[in-house]
Amino acid sequence: MAEEEYGSFVDWNQMGDLAKSSGPTKVDCKDLKEFKQMARQGYWAKNHKLRAQVYQQLIKAIPCRTVTPDAEVYRDIMGNAATKKPSSNIPLPEFVDGSPVPRYCLKTEAVASAHQIINCVAGQFPDISHCPALPAVTSLLLHFSVDEAQCFEHVSRILACNEPGKRLLDQTFLAYESSCMTFGDLANKYCPAAHKLIVATAQDVLEVYSDWQRWVLGDLPFSHMVRVLDVYLVEGYKILYRVAIALLKFYRKHKAGSQGGQGSQQQQDSSKIKADIQAFVKGIASTVSPDKLLEKAFSLRLFSRKEITLLQLTNEKSLQQKGITVKQKRRNVQLALNPDTFSSEIVSAKEMRDIWSWIPERFALCQPQLLFTTSTHGCSLNRFYQHCEGYEPTLLLIRTTDGDVCGAFLSTDWEERKRGGNKLSFFGTGECFVFRLKPEIERYEWVVIRHPELASSIKTQGQEDTASSEDQNTDNNSLQQPEKPAGDLSPFLSARHFNLNSRNTSMFMAGNFDSIIVGGGDGNALYIDAELNHGRTGRCATFDNPPLCAETFQVSLLETWGFQDAMAS
């Protein structure tokens, strides 16, 4: 059988339909776009030998460090040991963080070979400090390797990839933890219904999302994972995000179906939710085929790899500022909102926790800090600015005399308003959003998030244009967007990174001596006067929101919250 050459580690009785070879026997393609299409369509999915040869071709094409260990290095190191029967009793390196080697369709004794390969990798890559995905990747590649040495070379090339902007595996706790935060940000934006379910049922959302890589690399059945691997080796790390978000969507649908649409909103220990998702992913073959999973993953309209890389780097920077280093080992990072110490006259701890689930993950590590409240500091816009300047981001909460509650997450320091001189100038980034809590809870994000077709990613985009606001009590209706150094902007969702077809879709926040405004273009999401007493709300182009409460309202109470670093020493 032709597969013997590339299947000496495989238990063919476990392979099911994958044990039958059919379809094409050769791939004659060098164009990356065509390769990408073939991978997505499963061109080599029914021929084990062809798949193994394609994997070899793809991995050999990975740009690597000048000195990358190859098969000969493995043979030299192992020497006579390569001819001896390996032992699965060899403990795995500490950097895999307890992740076992998934057997998938390997022979029992082949798991020991994976242990041996991983330990040899550990000796050649001393800079790896955290890589829980390595056992799964090694096991998968062993299915398509001639011998241990070839598998070692393939794993080494994946780890040694040095193509700018491309990453294949996290190798530090810093990178891994920031990827978990990035996944949380993406889940929040691209599958809000599933994210809402996790927020409602799990005590610690970030802990649940810390397993996102394992859902794909470890829990997925082999038949599904190998199709993901086809595309991952062509397109890289972003595929893992796509598939994990698709799994989260299917999990939410599964929970809704199993409970007749009446999902339990009772909070449980996060470990129970993690185990429930793991059990669902392991058994996904009964309801979702590999092709259906990939179809769902590729139907997601994610931002570009560049934008996701920017978000990842921002989250890494945030963790570094909180004292997490490249060499650090696992550390529990939890939602910082403490219901026992939190106190607001506008929202309950539960409502604040709902808001906390919407904010970018890098701020979820922070404790809410009351900066300003009209009940203590009075109804003065001047005092509002005095207490809020120097803090970034901030959370604005408003309760009206009718009992409605609404507000906004504002990404940028209010001091930025001064850059516009005497003119009312818009500033901020696309991480801003507006929301209402009462009478019903709803969030409205930057319109570009819901409609990516409104923007395309570019290297730089000046924001010195003048924008207009149609419904304000100002002497000058021209609102400038002041220039801000690129390094000071939040990299993810900054309007600077987009070529917007309308200035009205990037008018986030503005303020001067007689008003503060959130959202612009054809109206304002929120307008508050200088006495912080009267306000207006309406649809605006930036957030595409309905009025957040009565269109004209009187402020009963206004609070502004900052984000205090809960991990600072």
mmCIF file of C-alpha atoms in Angstrom, residues 167 173-189 206 212 237 241 307-325 333 359-365 431 489-492 567:
data_model
loop_
_atom_site.group_PDB
_atom_site.id
_atom_site.type_symbol
_atom_site.label_atom_id
_atom_site.label_comp_id
_atom_site.label_asym_id
_atom_site.label_seq_id
_atom_site.Cartn_x
_atom_site.Cartn_y
_atom_site.Cartn_z
ATOM 1 C CA ARG A 167 3.037 33.493 12.970
ATOM 2 C CA PHE A 173 3.125 32.971 27.752
ATOM 3 C CA LEU A 174 2.935 36.622 26.734
ATOM 4 C CA ALA A 175 2.018 35.708 23.143
ATOM 5 C CA TYR A 176 -0.342 32.955 24.291
ATOM 6 C CA GLU A 177 -2.196 35.088 26.840
ATOM 7 C CA SER A 178 -2.530 37.982 24.406
ATOM 8 C CA SER A 179 -3.954 35.553 21.829
ATOM 9 C CA CYS A 180 -6.609 34.549 24.400
ATOM 10 C CA MET A 181 -7.450 38.219 24.930
ATOM 11 C CA THR A 182 -7.519 38.753 21.155
ATOM 12 C CA PHE A 183 -9.880 35.815 20.754
ATOM 13 C CA GLY A 184 -12.127 37.371 23.399
ATOM 14 C CA ASP A 185 -12.131 40.642 21.450
ATOM 15 C CA LEU A 186 -12.970 38.824 18.204
ATOM 16 C CA ALA A 187 -15.691 36.704 19.849
ATOM 17 C CA ASN A 188 -17.180 39.860 21.327
ATOM 18 C CA LYS A 189 -17.333 41.460 17.873
ATOM 19 C CA LEU A 206 -11.273 35.051 30.028
ATOM 20 C CA TRP A 212 -9.660 28.518 22.593
ATOM 21 C CA TYR A 237 -2.559 31.519 12.420
ATOM 22 C CA TYR A 241 -9.212 32.163 15.141
ATOM 23 C CA GLU A 307 -5.626 44.360 11.838
ATOM 24 C CA ILE A 308 -5.669 41.199 13.959
ATOM 25 C CA THR A 309 -1.866 41.411 14.319
ATOM 26 C CA LEU A 310 -2.228 45.007 15.507
ATOM 27 C CA LEU A 311 -4.779 43.908 18.097
ATOM 28 C CA GLN A 312 -2.518 41.060 19.242
ATOM 29 C CA LEU A 313 0.420 43.468 19.657
ATOM 30 C CA THR A 314 -1.748 45.924 21.584
ATOM 31 C CA ASN A 315 -2.838 43.170 23.956
ATOM 32 C CA GLU A 316 0.788 42.070 24.382
ATOM 33 C CA LYS A 317 1.793 45.624 25.217
ATOM 34 C CA SER A 318 -1.015 45.839 27.768
ATOM 35 C CA LEU A 319 0.136 42.614 29.452
ATOM 36 C CA GLN A 320 3.740 43.815 29.505
ATOM 37 C CA GLN A 321 2.622 46.997 31.233
ATOM 38 C CA LYS A 322 0.955 44.781 33.821
ATOM 39 C CA GLY A 323 4.226 43.005 34.523
ATOM 40 C CA ILE A 324 3.845 39.886 32.362
ATOM 41 C CA THR A 325 7.110 39.081 30.591
ATOM 42 C CA VAL A 333 -5.486 36.586 34.769
ATOM 43 C CA ILE A 359 -14.773 46.285 26.570
ATOM 44 C CA PRO A 360 -11.493 45.276 24.879
ATOM 45 C CA GLU A 361 -9.924 42.345 26.705
ATOM 46 C CA ARG A 362 -6.781 44.242 27.683
ATOM 47 C CA PHE A 363 -8.903 46.448 29.973
ATOM 48 C CA ALA A 364 -10.831 43.553 31.511
ATOM 49 C CA LEU A 365 -7.820 43.104 33.797
ATOM 50 C CA GLU A 431 -13.098 50.837 19.945
ATOM 51 C CA LEU A 489 -3.389 55.670 18.801
ATOM 52 C CA SER A 490 -4.887 52.343 19.775
ATOM 53 C CA PRO A 491 -3.693 50.228 16.834
ATOM 54 C CA PHE A 492 -6.866 48.174 16.529
ATOM 55 C CA MET A 567 -2.272 43.799 38.658
#
